[in-house]
Amino acid sequence: MRLLHVLRNKKYLALAIISAILMAIIYPLIQVQATGGVSNLDVWFAVISPLNLILVIIFAMLFGIFLSFQIFNLRSKVCSVSSKTTSSLGGGFATLLSIAVPACPACLSIATLLLPASLGIAVAGFFLRYSSLLLALSIAILLLGVYLLGGFRKD
Protein backbone atom coordinates (compact mmCIF):
# COMPACT_ATOMS: atom_id res chain seq x y z
CA MET A 1 0.00 0.00 0.00
CA ARG A 2 1.20 3.48 -0.83
CA LEU A 3 0.23 4.69 2.63
CA LEU A 4 2.60 2.25 4.34
CA HIS A 5 5.32 3.17 1.87
CA VAL A 6 4.93 6.84 2.79
CA LEU A 7 4.86 6.14 6.53
CA ARG A 8 8.17 4.26 6.25
CA ASN A 9 9.73 7.64 5.57
CA LYS A 10 10.78 8.93 9.00
CA LYS A 11 9.78 12.50 8.18
CA TYR A 12 6.19 11.59 7.30
CA LEU A 13 5.92 9.09 10.16
CA ALA A 14 7.05 11.78 12.60
CA LEU A 15 4.54 14.21 11.11
CA ALA A 16 1.77 11.63 11.50
CA ILE A 17 2.68 10.89 15.12
CA ILE A 18 3.09 14.54 16.13
CA SER A 19 -0.16 15.65 14.50
CA ALA A 20 -2.03 12.69 16.04
CA ILE A 21 -0.69 13.56 19.49
CA LEU A 22 -1.57 17.23 19.02
CA MET A 23 -5.11 16.32 17.93
CA ALA A 24 -5.45 13.99 20.94
CA ILE A 25 -4.45 16.90 23.21
CA ILE A 26 -6.39 19.65 21.45
CA TYR A 27 -9.61 17.65 21.00
CA PRO A 28 -10.58 17.48 24.70
CA LEU A 29 -9.40 21.05 25.23
CA ILE A 30 -11.78 22.28 22.53
CA GLN A 31 -14.59 20.11 23.90
CA VAL A 32 -14.47 21.62 27.39
CA GLN A 33 -14.39 25.26 26.24
CA ALA A 34 -18.18 25.49 26.15
CA THR A 35 -18.54 24.14 29.70
CA GLY A 36 -16.04 26.03 31.81
CA GLY A 37 -12.70 25.59 30.13
CA VAL A 38 -9.63 23.64 31.16
CA SER A 39 -10.81 23.32 34.75
CA ASN A 40 -13.42 20.82 33.50
CA LEU A 41 -10.91 18.61 31.70
CA ASP A 42 -11.01 16.03 34.50
CA VAL A 43 -14.80 15.85 34.14
CA TRP A 44 -14.42 15.21 30.40
CA PHE A 45 -12.22 12.18 31.03
CA ALA A 46 -14.45 10.98 33.87
CA VAL A 47 -17.75 10.94 31.97
CA ILE A 48 -16.78 10.11 28.40
CA SER A 49 -18.05 6.70 27.39
CA PRO A 50 -15.43 4.06 26.61
CA LEU A 51 -16.77 3.78 23.05
CA ASN A 52 -16.43 7.52 22.43
CA LEU A 53 -12.95 7.56 23.97
CA ILE A 54 -11.88 4.78 21.61
CA LEU A 55 -13.44 6.66 18.68
CA VAL A 56 -11.62 9.86 19.66
CA ILE A 57 -8.30 7.99 19.84
CA ILE A 58 -8.92 6.36 16.46
CA PHE A 59 -9.92 9.73 15.02
CA ALA A 60 -6.74 11.37 16.32
CA MET A 61 -4.56 8.61 14.86
CA LEU A 62 -6.33 8.74 11.49
CA PHE A 63 -6.12 12.52 11.49
CA GLY A 64 -2.33 12.28 11.83
CA ILE A 65 -2.07 9.66 9.10
CA PHE A 66 -4.39 11.60 6.79
CA LEU A 67 -2.53 14.87 7.30
CA SER A 68 0.85 13.26 6.71
CA PHE A 69 -0.33 11.46 3.57
CA GLN A 70 -2.04 14.61 2.28
CA ILE A 71 1.18 16.61 2.68
CA PHE A 72 3.14 13.85 0.95
CA ASN A 73 0.74 13.96 -2.01
CA LEU A 74 0.85 17.74 -2.20
CA ARG A 75 4.65 17.73 -2.29
CA SER A 76 5.16 14.79 -4.63
CA LYS A 77 2.46 15.77 -7.13
CA VAL A 78 1.46 12.15 -7.80
CA CYS A 79 -2.24 12.59 -7.16
CA SER A 80 -4.73 14.44 -9.34
CA VAL A 81 -5.79 17.92 -8.29
CA SER A 82 -9.44 16.89 -8.00
CA SER A 83 -8.53 13.99 -5.67
CA LYS A 84 -6.38 16.29 -3.54
CA THR A 85 -9.16 18.88 -3.36
CA THR A 86 -11.88 16.36 -2.59
CA SER A 87 -9.84 14.63 0.09
CA SER A 88 -8.82 17.97 1.63
CA LEU A 89 -12.44 19.08 1.80
CA GLY A 90 -13.45 15.72 3.22
CA GLY A 91 -10.68 15.76 5.81
CA GLY A 92 -11.55 19.32 6.83
CA PHE A 93 -15.24 18.45 7.09
CA ALA A 94 -14.46 15.31 9.12
CA THR A 95 -12.31 17.32 11.51
CA LEU A 96 -14.92 20.06 11.95
CA LEU A 97 -17.68 17.50 12.43
CA SER A 98 -15.65 15.61 15.00
CA ILE A 99 -14.75 18.76 16.93
CA ALA A 100 -18.36 20.00 16.86
CA VAL A 101 -19.67 16.72 18.30
CA PRO A 102 -19.39 16.58 22.09
CA ALA A 103 -17.74 13.27 22.93
CA CYS A 104 -18.74 13.37 26.59
CA PRO A 105 -22.35 13.69 27.76
CA ALA A 106 -21.51 16.54 30.15
CA CYS A 107 -20.04 18.70 27.40
CA LEU A 108 -21.83 21.12 25.16
CA SER A 109 -21.04 21.35 21.52
CA ILE A 110 -18.94 24.24 20.26
CA ALA A 111 -21.89 24.79 17.91
CA THR A 112 -23.99 25.90 20.89
CA LEU A 113 -21.68 28.88 21.37
CA LEU A 114 -22.05 29.94 17.76
CA LEU A 115 -25.81 29.51 17.33
CA PRO A 116 -28.80 31.27 18.92
CA ALA A 117 -29.79 29.67 22.23
CA SER A 118 -32.82 27.64 21.15
CA LEU A 119 -31.17 26.36 17.98
CA GLY A 120 -27.91 25.70 19.84
CA ILE A 121 -29.68 23.57 22.44
CA ALA A 122 -31.46 21.59 19.71
CA VAL A 123 -28.18 21.04 17.85
CA ALA A 124 -26.42 20.02 21.07
CA GLY A 125 -29.19 17.53 21.83
CA PHE A 126 -28.88 16.02 18.38
CA PHE A 127 -25.08 15.86 18.61
CA LEU A 128 -25.23 14.28 22.08
CA ARG A 129 -27.78 11.68 21.03
CA TYR A 130 -25.77 10.60 17.99
CA SER A 131 -22.23 11.43 19.14
CA SER A 132 -20.81 7.93 18.64
CA LEU A 133 -22.36 7.67 15.19
CA LEU A 134 -21.10 11.12 14.18
CA LEU A 135 -17.58 10.34 15.44
CA ALA A 136 -17.65 7.10 13.45
CA LEU A 137 -18.80 9.10 10.42
CA SER A 138 -15.82 11.43 10.87
CA ILE A 139 -13.51 8.42 10.92
CA ALA A 140 -15.16 7.04 7.77
CA ILE A 141 -14.71 10.38 5.98
CA LEU A 142 -11.02 10.45 6.90
CA LEU A 143 -10.64 6.91 5.56
CA LEU A 144 -12.41 8.00 2.39
CA GLY A 145 -9.94 10.89 2.11
CA VAL A 146 -6.99 8.49 2.35
CA TYR A 147 -8.67 6.27 -0.24
CA LEU A 148 -9.19 9.18 -2.63
CA LEU A 149 -5.52 10.06 -2.30
CA GLY A 150 -4.62 6.51 -3.32
CA GLY A 151 -3.39 5.41 0.07
CA PHE A 152 -4.78 1.89 -0.26
CA ARG A 153 -3.42 1.26 -3.78
CA LYS A 154 -0.50 -1.06 -4.27
CA ASP A 155 2.85 0.53 -5.06
Coordinates of N, CA and C in Angstrom, one line a residue:
M1 N 0.8 -1.2 0.0 CA 0.0 0.0 0.0 C 0.9 1.2 0.0
R2 N 0.4 2.2 -0.8 CA 1.2 3.5 -0.8 C 1.3 4.2 0.5
L3 N 0.2 4.0 1.3 CA 0.2 4.7 2.6 C 1.4 4.2 3.5
L4 N 1.5 2.8 3.5 CA 2.6 2.2 4.3 C 4.0 2.6 3.8
H5 N 4.1 2.7 2.5 CA 5.3 3.2 1.9 C 5.7 4.6 2.3
V6 N 4.7 5.5 2.4 CA 4.9 6.8 2.8 C 5.3 6.9 4.3
L7 N 4.6 6.1 5.1 CA 4.9 6.1 6.5 C 6.2 5.5 6.9
R8 N 6.8 4.8 6.0 CA 8.2 4.3 6.2 C 9.2 5.4 6.2
N9 N 8.9 6.5 5.6 CA 9.7 7.6 5.6 C 9.6 8.3 6.9
K10 N 10.8 8.4 7.6 CA 10.8 8.9 9.0 C 10.1 10.3 9.1
K11 N 10.3 11.1 8.1 CA 9.8 12.5 8.2 C 8.3 12.5 8.2
Y12 N 7.6 11.6 7.4 CA 6.2 11.6 7.3 C 5.6 10.8 8.5
L13 N 6.4 9.8 9.0 CA 5.9 9.1 10.2 C 5.9 10.0 11.4
A14 N 7.0 10.8 11.5 CA 7.1 11.8 12.6 C 5.9 12.8 12.5
L15 N 5.6 13.3 11.3 CA 4.5 14.2 11.1 C 3.2 13.6 11.5
A16 N 3.0 12.3 11.1 CA 1.8 11.6 11.5 C 1.6 11.5 13.0
I17 N 2.7 11.1 13.7 CA 2.7 10.9 15.1 C 2.5 12.2 15.9
I18 N 3.2 13.2 15.5 CA 3.1 14.5 16.1 C 1.7 15.1 15.9
S19 N 1.2 15.1 14.7 CA -0.2 15.6 14.5 C -1.2 14.8 15.2
A20 N -1.1 13.5 15.3 CA -2.0 12.7 16.0 C -2.0 13.0 17.5
I21 N -0.8 13.2 18.1 CA -0.7 13.6 19.5 C -1.3 14.9 19.7
L22 N -1.0 15.9 18.9 CA -1.6 17.2 19.0 C -3.1 17.2 18.9
M23 N -3.6 16.4 18.0 CA -5.1 16.3 17.9 C -5.7 15.7 19.2
A24 N -5.0 14.7 19.7 CA -5.4 14.0 20.9 C -5.4 14.9 22.1
I25 N -4.5 15.9 22.1 CA -4.4 16.9 23.2 C -5.5 18.0 23.0
I26 N -5.5 18.5 21.8 CA -6.4 19.6 21.4 C -7.9 19.3 21.5
Y27 N -8.2 18.1 21.1 CA -9.6 17.6 21.0 C -10.3 17.8 22.3
P28 N -9.9 17.3 23.4 CA -10.6 17.5 24.7 C -10.6 18.9 25.2
L29 N -9.5 19.6 24.8 CA -9.4 21.1 25.2 C -10.5 21.9 24.5
I30 N -10.7 21.6 23.3 CA -11.8 22.3 22.5 C -13.1 21.9 23.1
Q31 N -13.3 20.6 23.4 CA -14.6 20.1 23.9 C -15.0 20.8 25.2
V32 N -14.1 21.1 26.1 CA -14.5 21.6 27.4 C -14.6 23.1 27.4
Q33 N -14.3 23.8 26.3 CA -14.4 25.3 26.2 C -15.8 25.8 26.5
A34 N -16.8 25.0 26.0 CA -18.2 25.5 26.2 C -18.7 25.2 27.6
T35 N -18.0 24.5 28.4 CA -18.5 24.1 29.7 C -17.6 24.5 30.8
G36 N -16.9 25.6 30.7 CA -16.0 26.0 31.8 C -14.6 26.0 31.6
G37 N -14.1 25.5 30.5 CA -12.7 25.6 30.1 C -11.9 24.4 30.7
V38 N -10.6 24.7 30.8 CA -9.6 23.6 31.2 C -9.9 23.1 32.5
S39 N -10.5 23.8 33.4 CA -10.8 23.3 34.7 C -11.8 22.1 34.7
N40 N -12.5 22.0 33.6 CA -13.4 20.8 33.5 C -12.8 19.6 32.7
L41 N -11.5 19.7 32.5 CA -10.9 18.6 31.7 C -11.0 17.3 32.4
D42 N -10.9 17.3 33.7 CA -11.0 16.0 34.5 C -12.4 15.5 34.4
V43 N -13.4 16.3 34.3 CA -14.8 15.8 34.1 C -15.0 15.2 32.8
W44 N -14.3 15.8 31.7 CA -14.4 15.2 30.4 C -13.9 13.8 30.4
F45 N -12.8 13.5 31.0 CA -12.2 12.2 31.0 C -13.0 11.3 32.0
A46 N -13.7 11.8 32.9 CA -14.5 11.0 33.9 C -15.8 10.5 33.3
V47 N -16.4 11.3 32.4 CA -17.7 10.9 32.0 C -17.8 10.5 30.5
I48 N -16.7 10.6 29.8 CA -16.8 10.1 28.4 C -17.0 8.6 28.4
S49 N -17.8 8.1 27.5 CA -18.1 6.7 27.4 C -16.8 6.0 26.8
P50 N -16.6 4.8 27.2 CA -15.4 4.1 26.6 C -15.5 4.0 25.1
L51 N -16.7 3.8 24.5 CA -16.8 3.8 23.1 C -16.3 5.1 22.4
N52 N -16.8 6.2 23.0 CA -16.4 7.5 22.4 C -14.9 7.8 22.6
L53 N -14.4 7.4 23.8 CA -12.9 7.6 24.0 C -12.1 6.8 22.9
I54 N -12.6 5.6 22.6 CA -11.9 4.8 21.6 C -12.0 5.5 20.3
L55 N -13.2 6.0 20.0 CA -13.4 6.7 18.7 C -12.6 7.9 18.6
V56 N -12.4 8.6 19.7 CA -11.6 9.9 19.7 C -10.2 9.5 19.4
I57 N -9.7 8.4 20.0 CA -8.3 8.0 19.8 C -8.1 7.5 18.4
I58 N -9.0 6.8 17.9 CA -8.9 6.4 16.5 C -8.9 7.6 15.5
F59 N -9.8 8.5 15.8 CA -9.9 9.7 15.0 C -8.6 10.5 15.0
A60 N -8.0 10.6 16.2 CA -6.7 11.4 16.3 C -5.6 10.7 15.5
M61 N -5.6 9.3 15.6 CA -4.6 8.6 14.9 C -4.8 8.8 13.4
L62 N -6.0 8.6 12.9 CA -6.3 8.7 11.5 C -6.1 10.2 11.0
F63 N -6.4 11.1 11.9 CA -6.1 12.5 11.5 C -4.6 12.7 11.2
G64 N -3.8 12.2 12.0 CA -2.3 12.3 11.8 C -1.9 11.6 10.6
I65 N -2.4 10.4 10.3 CA -2.1 9.7 9.1 C -2.6 10.4 7.9
F66 N -3.8 10.9 7.9 CA -4.4 11.6 6.8 C -3.6 12.9 6.5
L67 N -3.3 13.6 7.5 CA -2.5 14.9 7.3 C -1.2 14.6 6.7
S68 N -0.5 13.6 7.2 CA 0.9 13.3 6.7 C 0.8 12.8 5.3
F69 N -0.2 12.0 4.9 CA -0.3 11.5 3.6 C -0.8 12.6 2.6
Q70 N -1.6 13.5 3.1 CA -2.0 14.6 2.3 C -0.8 15.5 1.9
I71 N 0.0 15.8 2.9 CA 1.2 16.6 2.7 C 2.1 15.9 1.7
F72 N 2.3 14.6 1.9 CA 3.1 13.9 1.0 C 2.6 14.0 -0.5
N73 N 1.3 13.9 -0.7 CA 0.7 14.0 -2.0 C 0.8 15.4 -2.6
L74 N 0.7 16.4 -1.7 CA 0.9 17.7 -2.2 C 2.3 18.0 -2.7
R75 N 3.2 17.5 -2.0 CA 4.6 17.7 -2.3 C 5.1 16.9 -3.5
S76 N 4.6 15.7 -3.6 CA 5.2 14.8 -4.6 C 4.4 14.9 -5.9
K77 N 3.3 15.5 -5.9 CA 2.5 15.8 -7.1 C 2.2 14.5 -7.9
V78 N 1.8 13.4 -7.2 CA 1.5 12.1 -7.8 C 0.0 11.9 -7.9
C79 N -0.8 12.8 -7.2 CA -2.2 12.6 -7.2 C -2.9 13.7 -8.0
S80 N -4.1 13.4 -8.5 CA -4.7 14.4 -9.3 C -5.2 15.6 -8.4
V81 N -5.4 16.7 -9.0 CA -5.8 17.9 -8.3 C -7.2 17.7 -7.7
S82 N -8.1 17.1 -8.5 CA -9.4 16.9 -8.0 C -9.5 15.9 -6.8
S83 N -8.6 14.9 -6.8 CA -8.5 14.0 -5.7 C -8.0 14.7 -4.4
K84 N -7.0 15.5 -4.7 CA -6.4 16.3 -3.5 C -7.4 17.2 -2.9
T85 N -8.1 17.9 -3.8 CA -9.2 18.9 -3.4 C -10.3 18.2 -2.6
T86 N -10.8 17.1 -3.2 CA -11.9 16.4 -2.6 C -11.5 15.8 -1.2
S87 N -10.3 15.2 -1.2 CA -9.8 14.6 0.1 C -9.6 15.7 1.1
S88 N -9.0 16.9 0.7 CA -8.8 18.0 1.6 C -10.1 18.5 2.2
L89 N -11.1 18.6 1.3 CA -12.4 19.1 1.8 C -13.1 18.0 2.7
G90 N -12.9 16.8 2.4 CA -13.4 15.7 3.2 C -12.8 15.7 4.6
G91 N -11.4 15.8 4.6 CA -10.7 15.8 5.8 C -11.0 17.0 6.7
G92 N -11.2 18.1 6.1 CA -11.5 19.3 6.8 C -12.9 19.2 7.4
F93 N -13.9 18.7 6.6 CA -15.2 18.4 7.1 C -15.3 17.4 8.2
A94 N -14.5 16.3 8.1 CA -14.5 15.3 9.1 C -13.9 15.9 10.4
T95 N -12.9 16.7 10.3 CA -12.3 17.3 11.5 C -13.3 18.3 12.2
L96 N -13.9 19.1 11.4 CA -14.9 20.1 11.9 C -16.1 19.3 12.6
L97 N -16.6 18.3 11.9 CA -17.7 17.5 12.4 C -17.3 16.9 13.7
S98 N -16.1 16.3 13.8 CA -15.7 15.6 15.0 C -15.5 16.6 16.2
I99 N -14.9 17.8 15.9 CA -14.8 18.8 16.9 C -16.1 19.3 17.4
A100 N -17.1 19.4 16.5 CA -18.4 20.0 16.9 C -19.2 19.0 17.7
V101 N -18.9 17.7 17.6 CA -19.7 16.7 18.3 C -19.1 16.6 19.7
P102 N -19.9 16.8 20.7 CA -19.4 16.6 22.1 C -19.2 15.1 22.4
A103 N -18.0 14.7 22.7 CA -17.7 13.3 22.9 C -18.2 12.8 24.3
C104 N -18.3 13.7 25.3 CA -18.7 13.4 26.6 C -20.1 13.9 26.8
P105 N -21.0 13.2 27.6 CA -22.4 13.7 27.8 C -22.5 15.0 28.6
A106 N -21.4 15.3 29.3 CA -21.5 16.5 30.1 C -21.1 17.8 29.4
C107 N -20.6 17.6 28.2 CA -20.0 18.7 27.4 C -21.1 19.2 26.4
L108 N -21.0 20.5 26.2 CA -21.8 21.1 25.2 C -21.0 21.2 23.9
S109 N -21.7 21.2 22.8 CA -21.0 21.4 21.5 C -20.5 22.8 21.3
I110 N -19.4 22.9 20.6 CA -18.9 24.2 20.3 C -20.0 25.0 19.4
A111 N -20.8 24.2 18.7 CA -21.9 24.8 17.9 C -22.9 25.6 18.8
T112 N -23.1 25.2 20.0 CA -24.0 25.9 20.9 C -23.5 27.3 21.2
L113 N -22.2 27.5 21.1 CA -21.7 28.9 21.4 C -21.9 29.8 20.2
L114 N -22.0 29.2 19.0 CA -22.1 29.9 17.8 C -23.5 30.2 17.3
L115 N -24.4 29.4 17.8 CA -25.8 29.5 17.3 C -26.7 30.2 18.4
P116 N -27.8 30.7 17.9 CA -28.8 31.3 18.9 C -29.2 30.2 19.9
A117 N -29.6 30.6 21.1 CA -29.8 29.7 22.2 C -30.7 28.5 21.9
S118 N -31.9 28.7 21.4 CA -32.8 27.6 21.1 C -32.3 26.7 20.1
L119 N -31.7 27.2 19.0 CA -31.2 26.4 18.0 C -29.9 25.6 18.5
G120 N -29.1 26.3 19.3 CA -27.9 25.7 19.8 C -28.2 24.5 20.7
I121 N -29.3 24.7 21.5 CA -29.7 23.6 22.4 C -30.2 22.4 21.6
A122 N -31.0 22.7 20.6 CA -31.5 21.6 19.7 C -30.3 20.9 19.0
V123 N -29.3 21.6 18.5 CA -28.2 21.0 17.8 C -27.4 20.2 18.8
A124 N -27.2 20.7 20.0 CA -26.4 20.0 21.1 C -27.1 18.7 21.4
G125 N -28.4 18.8 21.5 CA -29.2 17.5 21.8 C -29.0 16.5 20.7
F126 N -29.1 16.9 19.5 CA -28.9 16.0 18.4 C -27.5 15.4 18.4
F127 N -26.5 16.3 18.6 CA -25.1 15.9 18.6 C -24.8 14.9 19.8
L128 N -25.4 15.2 20.9 CA -25.2 14.3 22.1 C -25.9 12.9 21.8
R129 N -27.1 12.9 21.3 CA -27.8 11.7 21.0 C -27.0 10.8 20.0
Y130 N -26.4 11.4 19.0 CA -25.8 10.6 18.0 C -24.2 10.8 18.0
S131 N -23.7 11.1 19.1 CA -22.2 11.4 19.1 C -21.4 10.3 18.7
S132 N -21.6 9.1 19.1 CA -20.8 7.9 18.6 C -20.9 7.7 17.1
L133 N -22.1 7.8 16.6 CA -22.4 7.7 15.2 C -21.7 8.8 14.4
L134 N -21.7 10.0 14.9 CA -21.1 11.1 14.2 C -19.6 11.0 14.2
L135 N -19.0 10.6 15.4 CA -17.6 10.3 15.4 C -17.2 9.2 14.5
A136 N -18.0 8.2 14.4 CA -17.7 7.1 13.5 C -17.7 7.6 12.0
L137 N -18.7 8.5 11.7 CA -18.8 9.1 10.4 C -17.6 9.9 10.1
S138 N -17.0 10.7 11.1 CA -15.8 11.4 10.9 C -14.7 10.5 10.5
I139 N -14.6 9.4 11.2 CA -13.5 8.4 10.9 C -13.7 7.9 9.5
A140 N -14.9 7.6 9.1 CA -15.2 7.0 7.8 C -14.8 8.1 6.7
I141 N -15.1 9.3 7.0 CA -14.7 10.4 6.0 C -13.2 10.5 5.9
L142 N -12.5 10.4 7.0 CA -11.0 10.5 6.9 C -10.5 9.3 6.1
L143 N -11.1 8.1 6.3 CA -10.6 6.9 5.6 C -10.9 7.1 4.1
L144 N -12.1 7.7 3.8 CA -12.4 8.0 2.4 C -11.4 9.0 1.8
G145 N -11.0 10.0 2.6 CA -9.9 10.9 2.1 C -8.6 10.2 1.8
V146 N -8.2 9.3 2.6 CA -7.0 8.5 2.3 C -7.2 7.6 1.1
Y147 N -8.4 7.1 0.9 CA -8.7 6.3 -0.2 C -8.6 7.1 -1.5
L148 N -9.2 8.3 -1.5 CA -9.2 9.2 -2.6 C -7.8 9.6 -3.0
L149 N -6.9 9.7 -2.0 CA -5.5 10.1 -2.3 C -4.7 8.9 -2.8
G150 N -5.3 7.7 -2.8 CA -4.6 6.5 -3.3 C -3.8 5.8 -2.3
G151 N -4.1 6.0 -1.0 CA -3.4 5.4 0.1 C -3.5 3.9 0.2
F152 N -4.6 3.3 -0.4 CA -4.8 1.9 -0.3 C -4.4 1.2 -1.5
R153 N -3.9 1.9 -2.5 CA -3.4 1.3 -3.8 C -2.1 0.6 -3.5
K154 N -1.8 -0.4 -4.3 CA -0.5 -1.1 -4.3 C 0.5 -0.2 -4.9
D155 N 1.8 -0.3 -4.5 CA 2.8 0.5 -5.1 C 3.1 0.1 -6.5

